[in-house]
CSV table of C-alpha atoms and ligand atoms in Angstrom, one decimal:
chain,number,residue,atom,x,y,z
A,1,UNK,CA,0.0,0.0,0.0
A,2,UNK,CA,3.3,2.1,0.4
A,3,UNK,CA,4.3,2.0,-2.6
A,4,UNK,CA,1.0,3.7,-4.1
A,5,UNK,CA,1.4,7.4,-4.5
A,6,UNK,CA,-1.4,9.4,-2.9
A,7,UNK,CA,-2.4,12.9,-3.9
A,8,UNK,CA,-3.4,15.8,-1.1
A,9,UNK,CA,-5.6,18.7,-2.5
A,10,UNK,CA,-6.3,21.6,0.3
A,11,UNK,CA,-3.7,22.3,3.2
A,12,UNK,CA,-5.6,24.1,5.7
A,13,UNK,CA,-5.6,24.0,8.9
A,14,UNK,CA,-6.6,20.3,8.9
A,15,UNK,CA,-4.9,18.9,5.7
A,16,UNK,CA,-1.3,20.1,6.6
A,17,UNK,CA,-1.1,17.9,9.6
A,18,UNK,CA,-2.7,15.3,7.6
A,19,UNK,CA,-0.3,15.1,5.1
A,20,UNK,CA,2.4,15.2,7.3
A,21,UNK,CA,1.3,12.2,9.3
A,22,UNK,CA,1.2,10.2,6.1
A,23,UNK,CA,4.8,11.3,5.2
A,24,UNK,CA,6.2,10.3,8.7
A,25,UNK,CA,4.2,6.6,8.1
A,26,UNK,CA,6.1,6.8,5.1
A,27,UNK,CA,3.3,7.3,1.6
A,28,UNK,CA,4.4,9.0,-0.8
A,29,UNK,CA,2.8,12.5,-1.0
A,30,UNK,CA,2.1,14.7,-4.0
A,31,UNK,CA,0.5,18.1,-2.7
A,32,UNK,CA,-1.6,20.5,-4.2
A,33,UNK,CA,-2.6,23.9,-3.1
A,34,UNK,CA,-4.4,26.9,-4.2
A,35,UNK,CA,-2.5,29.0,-2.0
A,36,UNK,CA,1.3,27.9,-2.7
A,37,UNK,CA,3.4,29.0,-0.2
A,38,UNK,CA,1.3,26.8,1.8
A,39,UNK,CA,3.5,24.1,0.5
A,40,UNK,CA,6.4,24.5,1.5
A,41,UNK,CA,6.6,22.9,4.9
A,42,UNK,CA,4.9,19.4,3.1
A,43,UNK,CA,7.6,19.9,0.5
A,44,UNK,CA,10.5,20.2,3.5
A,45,UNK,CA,9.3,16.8,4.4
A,46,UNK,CA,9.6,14.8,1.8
A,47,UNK,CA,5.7,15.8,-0.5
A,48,UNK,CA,6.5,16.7,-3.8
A,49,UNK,CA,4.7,19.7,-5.7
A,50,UNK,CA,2.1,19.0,-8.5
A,51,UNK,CA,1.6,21.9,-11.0
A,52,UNK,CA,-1.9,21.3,-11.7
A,53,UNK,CA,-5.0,19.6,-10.4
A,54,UNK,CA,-5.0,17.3,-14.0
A,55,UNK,CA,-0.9,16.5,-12.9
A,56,UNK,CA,-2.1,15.7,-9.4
A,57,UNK,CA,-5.2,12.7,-10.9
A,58,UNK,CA,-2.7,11.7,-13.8
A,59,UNK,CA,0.1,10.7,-11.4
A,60,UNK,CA,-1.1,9.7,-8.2
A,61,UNK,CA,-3.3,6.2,-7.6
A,62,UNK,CA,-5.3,8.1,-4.6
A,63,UNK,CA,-6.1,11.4,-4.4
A,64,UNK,CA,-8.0,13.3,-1.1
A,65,UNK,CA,-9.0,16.9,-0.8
A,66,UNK,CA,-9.9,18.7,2.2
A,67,UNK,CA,-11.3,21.7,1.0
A,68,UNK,CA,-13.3,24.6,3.2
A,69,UNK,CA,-16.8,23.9,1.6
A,70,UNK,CA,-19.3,22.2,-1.2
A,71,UNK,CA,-18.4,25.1,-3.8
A,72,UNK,CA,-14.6,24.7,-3.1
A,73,UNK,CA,-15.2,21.2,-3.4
A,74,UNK,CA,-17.1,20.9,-6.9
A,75,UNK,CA,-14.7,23.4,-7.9
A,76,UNK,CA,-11.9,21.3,-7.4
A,77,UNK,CA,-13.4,18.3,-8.9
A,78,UNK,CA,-15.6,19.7,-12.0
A,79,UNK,CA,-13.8,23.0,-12.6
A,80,UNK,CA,-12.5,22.8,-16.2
A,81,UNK,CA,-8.8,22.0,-15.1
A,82,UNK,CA,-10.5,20.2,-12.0
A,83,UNK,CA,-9.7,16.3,-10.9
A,84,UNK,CA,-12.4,14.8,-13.1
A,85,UNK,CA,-11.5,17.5,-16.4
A,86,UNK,CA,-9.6,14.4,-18.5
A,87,UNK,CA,-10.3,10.9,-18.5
A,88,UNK,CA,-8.3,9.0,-15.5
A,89,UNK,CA,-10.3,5.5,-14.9
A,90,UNK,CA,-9.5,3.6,-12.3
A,91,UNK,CA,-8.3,6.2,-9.5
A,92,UNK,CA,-9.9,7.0,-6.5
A,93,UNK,CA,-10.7,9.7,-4.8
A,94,UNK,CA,-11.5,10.8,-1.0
A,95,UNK,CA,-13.0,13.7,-0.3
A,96,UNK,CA,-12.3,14.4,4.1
A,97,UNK,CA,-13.9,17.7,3.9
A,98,UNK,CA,-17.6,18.3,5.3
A,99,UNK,CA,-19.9,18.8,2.7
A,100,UNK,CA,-23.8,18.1,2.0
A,101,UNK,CA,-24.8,14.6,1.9
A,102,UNK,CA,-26.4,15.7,-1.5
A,103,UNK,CA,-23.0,17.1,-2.5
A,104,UNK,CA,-21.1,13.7,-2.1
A,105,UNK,CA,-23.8,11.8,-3.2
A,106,UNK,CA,-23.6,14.1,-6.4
A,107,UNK,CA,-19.6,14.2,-6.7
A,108,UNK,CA,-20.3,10.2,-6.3
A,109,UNK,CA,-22.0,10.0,-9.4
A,110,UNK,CA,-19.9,12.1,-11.3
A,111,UNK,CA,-16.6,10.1,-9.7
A,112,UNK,CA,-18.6,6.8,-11.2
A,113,UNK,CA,-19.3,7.8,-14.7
A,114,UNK,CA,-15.5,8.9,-15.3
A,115,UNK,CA,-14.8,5.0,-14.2
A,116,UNK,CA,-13.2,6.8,-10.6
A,117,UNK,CA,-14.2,5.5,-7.4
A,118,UNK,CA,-15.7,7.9,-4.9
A,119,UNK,CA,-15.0,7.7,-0.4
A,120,UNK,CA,-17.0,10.2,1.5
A,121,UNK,CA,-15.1,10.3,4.3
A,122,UNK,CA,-15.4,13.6,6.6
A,123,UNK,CA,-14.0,13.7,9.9
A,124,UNK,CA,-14.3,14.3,13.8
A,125,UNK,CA,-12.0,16.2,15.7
A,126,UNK,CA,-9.9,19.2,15.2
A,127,UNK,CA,-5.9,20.5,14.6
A,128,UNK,CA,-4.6,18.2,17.3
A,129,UNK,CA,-6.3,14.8,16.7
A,130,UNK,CA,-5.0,15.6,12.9
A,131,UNK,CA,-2.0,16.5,14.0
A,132,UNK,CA,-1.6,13.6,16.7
A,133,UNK,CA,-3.2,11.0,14.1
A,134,UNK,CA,-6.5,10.4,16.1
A,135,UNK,CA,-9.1,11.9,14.1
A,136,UNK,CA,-12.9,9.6,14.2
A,137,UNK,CA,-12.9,9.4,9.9
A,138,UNK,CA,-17.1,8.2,9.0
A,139,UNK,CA,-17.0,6.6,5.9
A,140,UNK,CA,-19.5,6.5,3.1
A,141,UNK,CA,-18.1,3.4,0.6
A,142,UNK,CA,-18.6,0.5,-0.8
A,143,UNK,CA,-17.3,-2.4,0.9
A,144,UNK,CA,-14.7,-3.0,-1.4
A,145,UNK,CA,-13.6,0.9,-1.5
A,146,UNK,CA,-13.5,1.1,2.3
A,147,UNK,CA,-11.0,-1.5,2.4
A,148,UNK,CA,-8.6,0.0,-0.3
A,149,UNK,CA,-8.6,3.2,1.7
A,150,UNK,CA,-8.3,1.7,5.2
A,151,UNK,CA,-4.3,2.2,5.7
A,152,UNK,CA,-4.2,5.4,5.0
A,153,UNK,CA,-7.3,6.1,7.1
A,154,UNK,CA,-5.9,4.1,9.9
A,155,UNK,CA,-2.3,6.9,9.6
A,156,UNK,CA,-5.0,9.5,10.1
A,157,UNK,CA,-7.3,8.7,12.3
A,158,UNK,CA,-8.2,6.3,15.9
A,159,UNK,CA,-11.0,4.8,13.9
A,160,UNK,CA,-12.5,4.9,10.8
A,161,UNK,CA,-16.4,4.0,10.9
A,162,UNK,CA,-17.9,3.0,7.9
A,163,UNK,CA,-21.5,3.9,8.1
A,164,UNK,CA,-23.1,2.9,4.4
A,165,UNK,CA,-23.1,4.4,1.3
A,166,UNK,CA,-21.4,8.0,-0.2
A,167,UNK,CA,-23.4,10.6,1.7
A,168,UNK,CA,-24.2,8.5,4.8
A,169,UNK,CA,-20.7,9.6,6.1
A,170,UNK,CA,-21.9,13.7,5.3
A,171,UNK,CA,-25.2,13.2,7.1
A,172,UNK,CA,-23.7,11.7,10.5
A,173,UNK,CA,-20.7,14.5,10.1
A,174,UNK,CA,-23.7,17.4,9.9
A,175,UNK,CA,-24.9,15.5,12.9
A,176,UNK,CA,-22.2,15.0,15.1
A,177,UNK,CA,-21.2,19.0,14.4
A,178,UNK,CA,-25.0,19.8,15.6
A,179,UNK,CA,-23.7,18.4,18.9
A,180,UNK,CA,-20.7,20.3,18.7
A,181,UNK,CA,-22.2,23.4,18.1
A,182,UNK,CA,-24.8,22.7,21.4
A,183,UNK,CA,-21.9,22.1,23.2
A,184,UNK,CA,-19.9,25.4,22.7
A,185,UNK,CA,-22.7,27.2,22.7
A,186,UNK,CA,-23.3,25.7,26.1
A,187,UNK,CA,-20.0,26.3,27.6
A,188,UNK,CA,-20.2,29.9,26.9
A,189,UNK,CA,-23.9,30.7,28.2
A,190,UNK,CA,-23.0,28.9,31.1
A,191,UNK,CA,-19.6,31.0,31.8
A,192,UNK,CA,-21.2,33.9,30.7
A,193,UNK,CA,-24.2,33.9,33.1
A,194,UNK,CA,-22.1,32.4,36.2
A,195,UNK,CA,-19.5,35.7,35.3
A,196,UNK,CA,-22.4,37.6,35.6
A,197,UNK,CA,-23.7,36.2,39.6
A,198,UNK,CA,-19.8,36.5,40.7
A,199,UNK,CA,-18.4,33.0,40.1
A,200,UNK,CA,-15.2,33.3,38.3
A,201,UNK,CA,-14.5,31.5,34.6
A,202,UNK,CA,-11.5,29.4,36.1
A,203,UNK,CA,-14.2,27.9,39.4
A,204,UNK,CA,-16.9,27.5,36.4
A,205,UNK,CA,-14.9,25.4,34.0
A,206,UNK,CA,-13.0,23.6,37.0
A,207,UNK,CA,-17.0,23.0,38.1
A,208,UNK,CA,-17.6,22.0,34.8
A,209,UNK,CA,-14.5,19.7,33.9
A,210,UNK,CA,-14.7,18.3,37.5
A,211,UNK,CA,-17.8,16.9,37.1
A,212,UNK,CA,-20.1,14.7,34.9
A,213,UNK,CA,-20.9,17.2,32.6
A,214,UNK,CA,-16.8,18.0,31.7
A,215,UNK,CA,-16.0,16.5,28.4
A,216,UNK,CA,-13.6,16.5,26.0
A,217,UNK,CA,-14.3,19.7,24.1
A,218,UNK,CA,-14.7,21.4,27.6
A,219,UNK,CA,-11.7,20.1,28.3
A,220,UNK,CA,-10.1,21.5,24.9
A,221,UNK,CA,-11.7,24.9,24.9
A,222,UNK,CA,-10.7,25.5,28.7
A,223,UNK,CA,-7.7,27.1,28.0
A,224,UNK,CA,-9.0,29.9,25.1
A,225,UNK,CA,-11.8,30.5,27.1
A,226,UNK,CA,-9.1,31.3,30.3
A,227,UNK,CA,-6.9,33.5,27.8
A,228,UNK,CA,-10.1,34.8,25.9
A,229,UNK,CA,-7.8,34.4,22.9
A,230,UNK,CA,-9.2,32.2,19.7
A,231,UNK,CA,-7.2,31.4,17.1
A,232,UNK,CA,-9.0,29.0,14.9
A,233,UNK,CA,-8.6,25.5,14.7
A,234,UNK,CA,-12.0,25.1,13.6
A,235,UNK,CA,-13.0,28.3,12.0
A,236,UNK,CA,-16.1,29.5,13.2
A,237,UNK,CA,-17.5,30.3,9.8
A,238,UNK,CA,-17.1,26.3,9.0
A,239,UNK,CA,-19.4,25.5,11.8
A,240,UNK,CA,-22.2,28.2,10.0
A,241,UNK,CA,-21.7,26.3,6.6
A,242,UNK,CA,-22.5,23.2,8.5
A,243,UNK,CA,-25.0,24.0,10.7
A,244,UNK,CA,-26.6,25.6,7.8
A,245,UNK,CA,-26.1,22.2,5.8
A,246,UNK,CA,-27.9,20.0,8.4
A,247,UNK,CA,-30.7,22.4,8.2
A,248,UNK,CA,-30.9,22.0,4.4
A,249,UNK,CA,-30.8,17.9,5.1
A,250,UNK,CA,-33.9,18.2,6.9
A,251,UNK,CA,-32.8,19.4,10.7
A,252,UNK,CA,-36.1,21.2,12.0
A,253,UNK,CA,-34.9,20.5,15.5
A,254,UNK,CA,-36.4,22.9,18.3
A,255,UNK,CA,-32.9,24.1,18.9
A,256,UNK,CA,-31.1,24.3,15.6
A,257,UNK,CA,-32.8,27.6,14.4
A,258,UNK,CA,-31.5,29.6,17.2
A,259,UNK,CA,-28.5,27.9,17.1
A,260,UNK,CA,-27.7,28.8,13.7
A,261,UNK,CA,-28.9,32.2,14.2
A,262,UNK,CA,-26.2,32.5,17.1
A,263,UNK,CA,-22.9,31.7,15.1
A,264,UNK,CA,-24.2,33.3,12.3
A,265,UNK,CA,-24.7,36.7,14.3
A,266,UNK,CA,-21.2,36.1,15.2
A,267,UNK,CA,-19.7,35.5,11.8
A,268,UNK,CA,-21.6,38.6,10.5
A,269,UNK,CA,-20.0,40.6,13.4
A,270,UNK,CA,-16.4,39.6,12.4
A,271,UNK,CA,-15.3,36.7,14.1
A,272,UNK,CA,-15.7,34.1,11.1
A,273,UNK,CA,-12.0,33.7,11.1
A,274,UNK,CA,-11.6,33.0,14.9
A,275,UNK,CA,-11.9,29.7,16.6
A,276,UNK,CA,-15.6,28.8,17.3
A,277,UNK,CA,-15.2,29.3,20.9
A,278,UNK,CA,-15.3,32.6,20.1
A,279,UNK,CA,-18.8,32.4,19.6
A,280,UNK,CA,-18.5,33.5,23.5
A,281,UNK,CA,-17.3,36.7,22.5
A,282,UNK,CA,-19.7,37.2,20.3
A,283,UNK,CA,-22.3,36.3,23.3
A,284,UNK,CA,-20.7,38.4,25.9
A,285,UNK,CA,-21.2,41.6,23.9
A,286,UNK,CA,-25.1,41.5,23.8
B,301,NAP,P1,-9.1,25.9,6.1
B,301,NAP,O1,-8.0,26.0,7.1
B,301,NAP,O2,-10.0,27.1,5.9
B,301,NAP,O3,-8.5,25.4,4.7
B,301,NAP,C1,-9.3,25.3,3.6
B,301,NAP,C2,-8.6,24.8,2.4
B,301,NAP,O4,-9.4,24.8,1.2
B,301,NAP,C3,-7.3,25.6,2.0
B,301,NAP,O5,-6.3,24.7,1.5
B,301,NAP,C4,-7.9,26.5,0.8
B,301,NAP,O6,-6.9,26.9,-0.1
B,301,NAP,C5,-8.8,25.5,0.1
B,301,NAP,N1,-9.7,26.1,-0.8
B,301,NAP,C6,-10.8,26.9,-0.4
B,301,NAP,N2,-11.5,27.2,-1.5
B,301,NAP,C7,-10.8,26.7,-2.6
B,301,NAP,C8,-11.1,26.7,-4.0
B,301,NAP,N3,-12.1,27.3,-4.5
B,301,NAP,N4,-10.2,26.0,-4.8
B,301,NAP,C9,-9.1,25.3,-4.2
B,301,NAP,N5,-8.9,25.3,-2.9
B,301,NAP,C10,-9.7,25.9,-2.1
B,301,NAP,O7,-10.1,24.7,6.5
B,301,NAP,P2,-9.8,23.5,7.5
B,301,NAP,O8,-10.1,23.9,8.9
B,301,NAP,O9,-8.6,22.8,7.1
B,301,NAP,O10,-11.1,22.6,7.1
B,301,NAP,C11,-11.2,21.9,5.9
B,301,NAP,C12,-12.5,21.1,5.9
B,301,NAP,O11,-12.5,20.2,7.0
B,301,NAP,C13,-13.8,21.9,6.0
B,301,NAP,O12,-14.8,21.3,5.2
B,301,NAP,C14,-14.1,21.9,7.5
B,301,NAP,O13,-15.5,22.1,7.7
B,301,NAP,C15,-13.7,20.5,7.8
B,301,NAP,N6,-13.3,20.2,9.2
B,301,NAP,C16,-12.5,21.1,9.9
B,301,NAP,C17,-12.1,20.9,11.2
B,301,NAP,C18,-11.3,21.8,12.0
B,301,NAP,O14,-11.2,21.7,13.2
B,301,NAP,N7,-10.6,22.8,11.4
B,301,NAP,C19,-12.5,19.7,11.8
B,301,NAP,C20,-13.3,18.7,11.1
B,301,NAP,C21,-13.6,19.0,9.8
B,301,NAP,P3,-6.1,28.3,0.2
B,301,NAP,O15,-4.9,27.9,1.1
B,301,NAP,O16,-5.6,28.7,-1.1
B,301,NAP,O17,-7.1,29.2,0.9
């Protein structure tokens, strides 16, 4: 499976620890990125360069993006220099990044009439399961797909789940990220409001991550929340895009409306490009 030469589109915040994982397991990397200079640390270790999205699918065996959204994503694939632009049967491609369920059920059809196989295959968990190689990867495949992909998922992740078919993976993603977004938003009303009746934000979270209701994302978040500083490992606009997916899939929830409405007030008042924990700045300021 070594020997195979894998393909990386998109080196965010997620996909540059991701590649570098699969380096130090020892695949052989050719990156892509629309932004180049984001490159170059891949390329100090070992990733070669591809000029083009069409050299990327013409000499690697399995390509993966992780991309921001669905329009980056089709882009990538469909654009007219895109993945899928000449014929190239009998690759595969992964797409990691969170996108509608209609999306990869979409970009699974298009994968299958160019003769390409198709892996939905979003994840859970942020910059340091990425970069520490313990990401939860859901899986939308066939059988037979799943199994091809499942050493490099197992470089990437703890566990890869394979929950059915392409788009399966998207919808329990949009889910999981539902809870996330509860979560957060739960941390910071509950700061917020002990702040406000004289309990401190260090007793709160030490309350909090003492007790049964501590988990790990109040665990992770403790320390931005201490430093009110939010430097994004999962950009708050991301969370919008999906909360706003899993409302297009159907989520009619009683709290998903004002949920949405919450980090989307916050994107619109700047902090987009901030962590999403700092949807408690956004909170403290009405
Ligand atoms: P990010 O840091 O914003 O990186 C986005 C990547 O997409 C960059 O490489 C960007 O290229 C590329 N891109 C955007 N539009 C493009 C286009 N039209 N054509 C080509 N490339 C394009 O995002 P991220 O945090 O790595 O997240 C990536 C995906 O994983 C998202 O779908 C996100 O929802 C999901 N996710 C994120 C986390 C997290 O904690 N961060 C966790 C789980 C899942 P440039 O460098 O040129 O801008």
């Amino acid at each position: 499976m070594k020997n195979i030469q894998l393909g990386w589109v998109g080196l965010g915040n997620m996909g540059n620890p991701m590649v570098l994982n699969l380096l130090k397991a020892g695949f052989n990397v050719s990156v892509f990125n629309r932004t180049k200079e984001k490159e170059a640390p891949l390329l100090a270790a070992g990733a070669k360069s591809a000029n083009s999205l069409q050299d990327l699918m013409e000499t690697c065996d399995v390509i993966l993006t992780m991309l921001s959204n669905d329009a980056a994503v089709k882009e990538v694939f469909e654009g007219p220099s895109g993945l899928l632009s000449k014929a190239n049967s009998g690759k595969t491609i992964i797409n990691m990044s969170t996108v509608s369920p209609e999306t990869s059920r979409y970009l699974n059809t298009i994968c299958n009439q160019h003769q390409v196989a198709f892996i939905d295959a979003p994840v859970s968990g942020s910059v340091k399961p990425a970069q520490d190689g313990t990401l939860v990867i859901l899986v939308g495949a066939t059988t037979e797909n799943f199994k091809v992909a499942k050493p490099i998922f197992d470089v990437l992740g703890k566990i890869a789940i394979h929950v059915g078919e392409p788009g399966v993976a998207s919808s329990a993603k949009l889910a999981i990220n539902y809870l996330l977004g509860l979560n957060l938003q739960g941390i910071a009303e509950t700061v917020l409001f002990a702040e406000k009746n004289g309990v401190s934000k260090e007793d709160m979270l030490n309350i909090i991550n003492q007790g049964a209701c501590g988990n790990g994302i109040t665990n992770i978040k403790t320390p931005a929340i201490l430093s009110d500083s939010y430097p994004a490992a999962f950009a708050l606009k991301h969370l919008v895009k999906d909360l706003g997916l899993a409302k297009a899939a159907g989520l009619d929830s009683p709290l998903i409306h004002p949920l949405y409405d919450s980090y989307a007030a916050a994107e619109k008042e700047g902090l987009g490009d901030q962590d999403v924990m700092a949807i408690i700045s956004s909170l403290k300021s009405k």
